[in-house]
Each structure stands twice: as structure tokens, then as C-alpha cells.
């Protein structure tokens, strides 16, 4: 991927998503300029097999794009410099 057809986005991993992604808290990821939130899920599933089942299930893992939740079924385009957070369900009492 040349720099003309790719962008850099930051991915933040929280809780169980961090554990499944080799304990990374964040990752600068080069993706295609046409990448969207659904494609990003697929890229992360391929890159981190332990994360695959969770990241592909919108009910199990919510994305936040630049601190705004991505609703289930919503597909948003990514832009250079975007930050995407992977937020697993929060449990507790």
C-alpha cells in the first residue's frame, strides 16, 4: 500500500480486547483510504486471531470513532488521524 492510497488510524484496545490483542493498549494501523469501520473489524480479526470472534460480533464489541459510539449496523468511513476504540461489554454490579 503506497502512502497515496493509505491512511494511518489509531486503534485503542480496552479490557478483554486488549488481552486478545497481545496486551496492546494502542496500535497505529495503516489502512486503505477507502477503509470503513466494518473493514477495520475484518483487518483486526485477521491480524489478531484471538480477537476475531469478538471483534466481528457487534453485540460483543462496540466501536467508538473519535469518541462517538458506532451504532450496531452503522458503517462509517475512516479518515487519516481517526481514533477507533474497541470497547468490550462492561460487567459488574
mmCIF file with all atom_site columns, N, CA and C in Angstrom, residues 28-67:
data_model
loop_
_atom_site.group_PDB
_atom_site.id
_atom_site.type_symbol
_atom_site.label_atom_id
_atom_site.label_alt_id
_atom_site.label_comp_id
_atom_site.label_asym_id
_atom_site.label_entity_id
_atom_site.label_seq_id
_atom_site.pdbx_PDB_ins_code
_atom_site.Cartn_x
_atom_site.Cartn_y
_atom_site.Cartn_z
_atom_site.occupancy
_atom_site.B_iso_or_equiv
_atom_site.pdbx_formal_charge
_atom_site.auth_seq_id
_atom_site.auth_comp_id
_atom_site.auth_asym_id
_atom_site.auth_atom_id
_atom_site.pdbx_PDB_model_num
ATOM 1   N N  . UNK A 1 28 ? -0.992  1.999   15.936 1.00 0.00 ? 28 UNK A N  1
ATOM 2   C CA . UNK A 1 28 ? -1.131  2.849   14.752 1.00 0.00 ? 28 UNK A CA 1
ATOM 3   C C  . UNK A 1 28 ? -1.187  1.908   13.558 1.00 0.00 ? 28 UNK A C  1
ATOM 4   N N  . UNK A 1 29 ? -2.292  1.965   12.823 1.00 0.00 ? 29 UNK A N  1
ATOM 5   C CA . UNK A 1 29 ? -2.549  0.994   11.763 1.00 0.00 ? 29 UNK A CA 1
ATOM 6   C C  . UNK A 1 29 ? -2.728  1.702   10.431 1.00 0.00 ? 29 UNK A C  1
ATOM 7   N N  . UNK A 1 30 ? -1.987  1.238   9.435  1.00 0.00 ? 30 UNK A N  1
ATOM 8   C CA . UNK A 1 30 ? -2.108  1.778   8.079  1.00 0.00 ? 30 UNK A CA 1
ATOM 9   C C  . UNK A 1 30 ? -3.190  0.992   7.349  1.00 0.00 ? 30 UNK A C  1
ATOM 10  N N  . UNK A 1 31 ? -4.195  1.719   6.842  1.00 0.00 ? 31 UNK A N  1
ATOM 11  C CA . UNK A 1 31 ? -5.309  1.086   6.133  1.00 0.00 ? 31 UNK A CA 1
ATOM 12  C C  . UNK A 1 31 ? -5.562  1.833   4.829  1.00 0.00 ? 31 UNK A C  1
ATOM 13  N N  . UNK A 1 32 ? -6.346  1.238   3.972  1.00 0.00 ? 32 UNK A N  1
ATOM 14  C CA . UNK A 1 32 ? -6.705  1.852   2.695  1.00 0.00 ? 32 UNK A CA 1
ATOM 15  C C  . UNK A 1 32 ? -7.528  3.115   2.931  1.00 0.00 ? 32 UNK A C  1
ATOM 16  N N  . UNK A 1 33 ? -7.414  4.069   2.018  1.00 0.00 ? 33 UNK A N  1
ATOM 17  C CA . UNK A 1 33 ? -8.208  5.300   2.117  1.00 0.00 ? 33 UNK A CA 1
ATOM 18  C C  . UNK A 1 33 ? -9.699  5.015   2.030  1.00 0.00 ? 33 UNK A C  1
ATOM 19  N N  . UNK A 1 34 ? -10.074 3.866   1.489  1.00 0.00 ? 34 UNK A N  1
ATOM 20  C CA . UNK A 1 34 ? -11.497 3.512   1.382  1.00 0.00 ? 34 UNK A CA 1
ATOM 21  C C  . UNK A 1 34 ? -11.977 2.672   2.564  1.00 0.00 ? 34 UNK A C  1
ATOM 22  N N  . UNK A 1 35 ? -11.133 2.494   3.581  1.00 0.00 ? 35 UNK A N  1
ATOM 23  C CA . UNK A 1 35 ? -11.476 1.644   4.721  1.00 0.00 ? 35 UNK A CA 1
ATOM 24  C C  . UNK A 1 35 ? -12.614 2.258   5.533  1.00 0.00 ? 35 UNK A C  1
ATOM 25  N N  . UNK A 1 36 ? -13.503 1.374   6.005  1.00 0.00 ? 36 UNK A N  1
ATOM 26  C CA . UNK A 1 36 ? -14.587 1.810   6.883  1.00 0.00 ? 36 UNK A CA 1
ATOM 27  C C  . UNK A 1 36 ? -14.551 0.969   8.162  1.00 0.00 ? 36 UNK A C  1
ATOM 28  N N  . UNK A 1 37 ? -15.484 1.235   9.060  1.00 0.00 ? 37 UNK A N  1
ATOM 29  C CA . UNK A 1 37 ? -15.469 0.554   10.350 1.00 0.00 ? 37 UNK A CA 1
ATOM 30  C C  . UNK A 1 37 ? -15.666 -0.962  10.228 1.00 0.00 ? 37 UNK A C  1
ATOM 31  N N  . UNK A 1 38 ? -16.457 -1.408  9.278  1.00 0.00 ? 38 UNK A N  1
ATOM 32  C CA . UNK A 1 38 ? -16.648 -2.848  9.076  1.00 0.00 ? 38 UNK A CA 1
ATOM 33  C C  . UNK A 1 38 ? -15.370 -3.496  8.549  1.00 0.00 ? 38 UNK A C  1
ATOM 34  N N  . UNK A 1 39 ? -14.712 -2.848  7.598  1.00 0.00 ? 39 UNK A N  1
ATOM 35  C CA . UNK A 1 39 ? -13.454 -3.380  7.069  1.00 0.00 ? 39 UNK A CA 1
ATOM 36  C C  . UNK A 1 39 ? -12.382 -3.401  8.157  1.00 0.00 ? 39 UNK A C  1
ATOM 37  N N  . UNK A 1 40 ? -12.385 -2.391  9.023  1.00 0.00 ? 40 UNK A N  1
ATOM 38  C CA . UNK A 1 40 ? -11.419 -2.361  10.116 1.00 0.00 ? 40 UNK A CA 1
ATOM 39  C C  . UNK A 1 40 ? -11.619 -3.565  11.037 1.00 0.00 ? 40 UNK A C  1
ATOM 40  N N  . UNK A 1 41 ? -12.869 -3.916  11.314 1.00 0.00 ? 41 UNK A N  1
ATOM 41  C CA . UNK A 1 41 ? -13.139 -5.113  12.120 1.00 0.00 ? 41 UNK A CA 1
ATOM 42  C C  . UNK A 1 41 ? -12.503 -6.343  11.468 1.00 0.00 ? 41 UNK A C  1
ATOM 43  N N  . UNK A 1 42 ? -12.647 -6.468  10.150 1.00 0.00 ? 42 UNK A N  1
ATOM 44  C CA . UNK A 1 42 ? -12.089 -7.627  9.434  1.00 0.00 ? 42 UNK A CA 1
ATOM 45  C C  . UNK A 1 42 ? -10.561 -7.620  9.486  1.00 0.00 ? 42 UNK A C  1
ATOM 46  N N  . UNK A 1 43 ? -9.956  -6.454  9.324  1.00 0.00 ? 43 UNK A N  1
ATOM 47  C CA . UNK A 1 43 ? -8.495  -6.337  9.380  1.00 0.00 ? 43 UNK A CA 1
ATOM 48  C C  . UNK A 1 43 ? -7.983  -6.762  10.753 1.00 0.00 ? 43 UNK A C  1
ATOM 49  N N  . UNK A 1 44 ? -8.637  -6.288  11.803 1.00 0.00 ? 44 UNK A N  1
ATOM 50  C CA . UNK A 1 44 ? -8.212  -6.632  13.160 1.00 0.00 ? 44 UNK A CA 1
ATOM 51  C C  . UNK A 1 44 ? -8.438  -8.107  13.464 1.00 0.00 ? 44 UNK A C  1
ATOM 52  N N  . UNK A 1 45 ? -9.518  -8.685  12.954 1.00 0.00 ? 45 UNK A N  1
ATOM 53  C CA . UNK A 1 45 ? -9.781  -10.118 13.155 1.00 0.00 ? 45 UNK A CA 1
ATOM 54  C C  . UNK A 1 45 ? -8.680  -10.963 12.518 1.00 0.00 ? 45 UNK A C  1
ATOM 55  N N  . UNK A 1 46 ? -8.221  -10.543 11.354 1.00 0.00 ? 46 UNK A N  1
ATOM 56  C CA . UNK A 1 46 ? -7.162  -11.283 10.661 1.00 0.00 ? 46 UNK A CA 1
ATOM 57  C C  . UNK A 1 46 ? -5.811  -11.100 11.373 1.00 0.00 ? 46 UNK A C  1
ATOM 58  N N  . UNK A 1 47 ? -5.553  -9.891  11.841 1.00 0.00 ? 47 UNK A N  1
ATOM 59  C CA . UNK A 1 47 ? -4.274  -9.578  12.489 1.00 0.00 ? 47 UNK A CA 1
ATOM 60  C C  . UNK A 1 47 ? -4.155  -10.222 13.868 1.00 0.00 ? 47 UNK A C  1
ATOM 61  N N  . UNK A 1 48 ? -5.286  -10.315 14.581 1.00 0.00 ? 48 UNK A N  1
ATOM 62  C CA . UNK A 1 48 ? -5.305  -10.870 15.937 1.00 0.00 ? 48 UNK A CA 1
ATOM 63  C C  . UNK A 1 48 ? -6.361  -11.974 16.027 1.00 0.00 ? 48 UNK A C  1
ATOM 64  N N  . UNK A 1 49 ? -6.008  -13.204 15.677 1.00 0.00 ? 49 UNK A N  1
ATOM 65  C CA . UNK A 1 49 ? -6.974  -14.310 15.641 1.00 0.00 ? 49 UNK A CA 1
ATOM 66  C C  . UNK A 1 49 ? -7.731  -14.506 16.949 1.00 0.00 ? 49 UNK A C  1
ATOM 67  N N  . UNK A 1 50 ? -7.097  -14.257 18.097 1.00 0.00 ? 50 UNK A N  1
ATOM 68  C CA . UNK A 1 50 ? -7.789  -14.418 19.390 1.00 0.00 ? 50 UNK A CA 1
ATOM 69  C C  . UNK A 1 50 ? -8.883  -13.366 19.568 1.00 0.00 ? 50 UNK A C  1
ATOM 70  N N  . UNK A 1 51 ? -8.802  -12.291 18.829 1.00 0.00 ? 51 UNK A N  1
ATOM 71  C CA . UNK A 1 51 ? -9.783  -11.207 18.906 1.00 0.00 ? 51 UNK A CA 1
ATOM 72  C C  . UNK A 1 51 ? -10.911 -11.386 17.894 1.00 0.00 ? 51 UNK A C  1
ATOM 73  N N  . UNK A 1 52 ? -10.723 -12.279 16.921 1.00 0.00 ? 52 UNK A N  1
ATOM 74  C CA . UNK A 1 52 ? -11.610 -12.383 15.760 1.00 0.00 ? 52 UNK A CA 1
ATOM 75  C C  . UNK A 1 52 ? -13.084 -12.536 16.111 1.00 0.00 ? 52 UNK A C  1
ATOM 76  N N  . UNK A 1 53 ? -13.424 -13.504 16.935 1.00 0.00 ? 53 UNK A N  1
ATOM 77  C CA . UNK A 1 53 ? -14.840 -13.749 17.234 1.00 0.00 ? 53 UNK A CA 1
ATOM 78  C C  . UNK A 1 53 ? -15.484 -12.528 17.889 1.00 0.00 ? 53 UNK A C  1
ATOM 79  N N  . UNK A 1 54 ? -14.770 -11.893 18.780 1.00 0.00 ? 54 UNK A N  1
ATOM 80  C CA . UNK A 1 54 ? -15.309 -10.730 19.488 1.00 0.00 ? 54 UNK A CA 1
ATOM 81  C C  . UNK A 1 54 ? -15.418 -9.521  18.576 1.00 0.00 ? 54 UNK A C  1
ATOM 82  N N  . UNK A 1 55 ? -14.371 -9.226  17.830 1.00 0.00 ? 55 UNK A N  1
ATOM 83  C CA . UNK A 1 55 ? -14.354 -8.005  17.018 1.00 0.00 ? 55 UNK A CA 1
ATOM 84  C C  . UNK A 1 55 ? -15.374 -8.071  15.879 1.00 0.00 ? 55 UNK A C  1
ATOM 85  N N  . UNK A 1 56 ? -15.700 -9.259  15.414 1.00 0.00 ? 56 UNK A N  1
ATOM 86  C CA . UNK A 1 56 ? -16.665 -9.386  14.318 1.00 0.00 ? 56 UNK A CA 1
ATOM 87  C C  . UNK A 1 56 ? -18.111 -9.378  14.814 1.00 0.00 ? 56 UNK A C  1
ATOM 88  N N  . UNK A 1 57 ? -18.322 -9.471  16.115 1.00 0.00 ? 57 UNK A N  1
ATOM 89  C CA . UNK A 1 57 ? -19.664 -9.505  16.697 1.00 0.00 ? 57 UNK A CA 1
ATOM 90  C C  . UNK A 1 57 ? -19.999 -8.126  17.271 1.00 0.00 ? 57 UNK A C  1
ATOM 91  N N  . UNK A 1 58 ? -20.860 -7.388  16.578 1.00 0.00 ? 58 UNK A N  1
ATOM 92  C CA . UNK A 1 58 ? -21.193 -6.027  17.005 1.00 0.00 ? 58 UNK A CA 1
ATOM 93  C C  . UNK A 1 58 ? -21.891 -6.000  18.352 1.00 0.00 ? 58 UNK A C  1
ATOM 94  N N  . UNK A 1 59 ? -22.481 -7.118  18.761 1.00 0.00 ? 59 UNK A N  1
ATOM 95  C CA . UNK A 1 59 ? -23.137 -7.180  20.070 1.00 0.00 ? 59 UNK A CA 1
ATOM 96  C C  . UNK A 1 59 ? -22.117 -7.379  21.188 1.00 0.00 ? 59 UNK A C  1
ATOM 97  N N  . UNK A 1 60 ? -20.978 -7.974  20.850 1.00 0.00 ? 60 UNK A N  1
ATOM 98  C CA . UNK A 1 60 ? -19.953 -8.255  21.852 1.00 0.00 ? 60 UNK A CA 1
ATOM 99  C C  . UNK A 1 60 ? -18.930 -7.141  21.987 1.00 0.00 ? 60 UNK A C  1
ATOM 100 N N  . UNK A 1 61 ? -18.743 -6.365  20.953 1.00 0.00 ? 61 UNK A N  1
ATOM 101 C CA . UNK A 1 61 ? -17.703 -5.343  20.982 1.00 0.00 ? 61 UNK A CA 1
ATOM 102 C C  . UNK A 1 61 ? -18.200 -4.099  20.247 1.00 0.00 ? 61 UNK A C  1
ATOM 103 N N  . UNK A 1 62 ? -18.227 -3.009  20.954 1.00 0.00 ? 62 UNK A N  1
ATOM 104 C CA . UNK A 1 62 ? -18.649 -1.735  20.379 1.00 0.00 ? 62 UNK A CA 1
ATOM 105 C C  . UNK A 1 62 ? -17.421 -0.972  19.910 1.00 0.00 ? 62 UNK A C  1
ATOM 106 N N  . UNK A 1 63 ? -17.555 -0.302  18.788 1.00 0.00 ? 63 UNK A N  1
ATOM 107 C CA . UNK A 1 63 ? -16.504 0.608   18.338 1.00 0.00 ? 63 UNK A CA 1
ATOM 108 C C  . UNK A 1 63 ? -16.902 2.029   18.700 1.00 0.00 ? 63 UNK A C  1
ATOM 109 N N  . UNK A 1 64 ? -15.901 2.832   19.003 1.00 0.00 ? 64 UNK A N  1
ATOM 110 C CA . UNK A 1 64 ? -16.105 4.269   19.143 1.00 0.00 ? 64 UNK A CA 1
ATOM 111 C C  . UNK A 1 64 ? -15.136 4.931   18.173 1.00 0.00 ? 64 UNK A C  1
ATOM 112 N N  . UNK A 1 65 ? -15.666 5.795   17.331 1.00 0.00 ? 65 UNK A N  1
ATOM 113 C CA . UNK A 1 65 ? -14.861 6.512   16.339 1.00 0.00 ? 65 UNK A CA 1
ATOM 114 C C  . UNK A 1 65 ? -14.743 7.948   16.803 1.00 0.00 ? 65 UNK A C  1
ATOM 115 N N  . UNK A 1 66 ? -13.526 8.349   17.136 1.00 0.00 ? 66 UNK A N  1
ATOM 116 C CA . UNK A 1 66 ? -13.276 9.705   17.636 1.00 0.00 ? 66 UNK A CA 1
ATOM 117 C C  . UNK A 1 66 ? -14.214 10.051  18.795 1.00 0.00 ? 66 UNK A C  1
ATOM 118 N N  . UNK A 1 67 ? -14.307 9.107   19.740 1.00 0.00 ? 67 UNK A N  1
ATOM 119 C CA . UNK A 1 67 ? -15.069 9.249   20.980 1.00 0.00 ? 67 UNK A CA 1
ATOM 120 C C  . UNK A 1 67 ? -16.585 9.270   20.792 1.00 0.00 ? 67 UNK A C  1
#
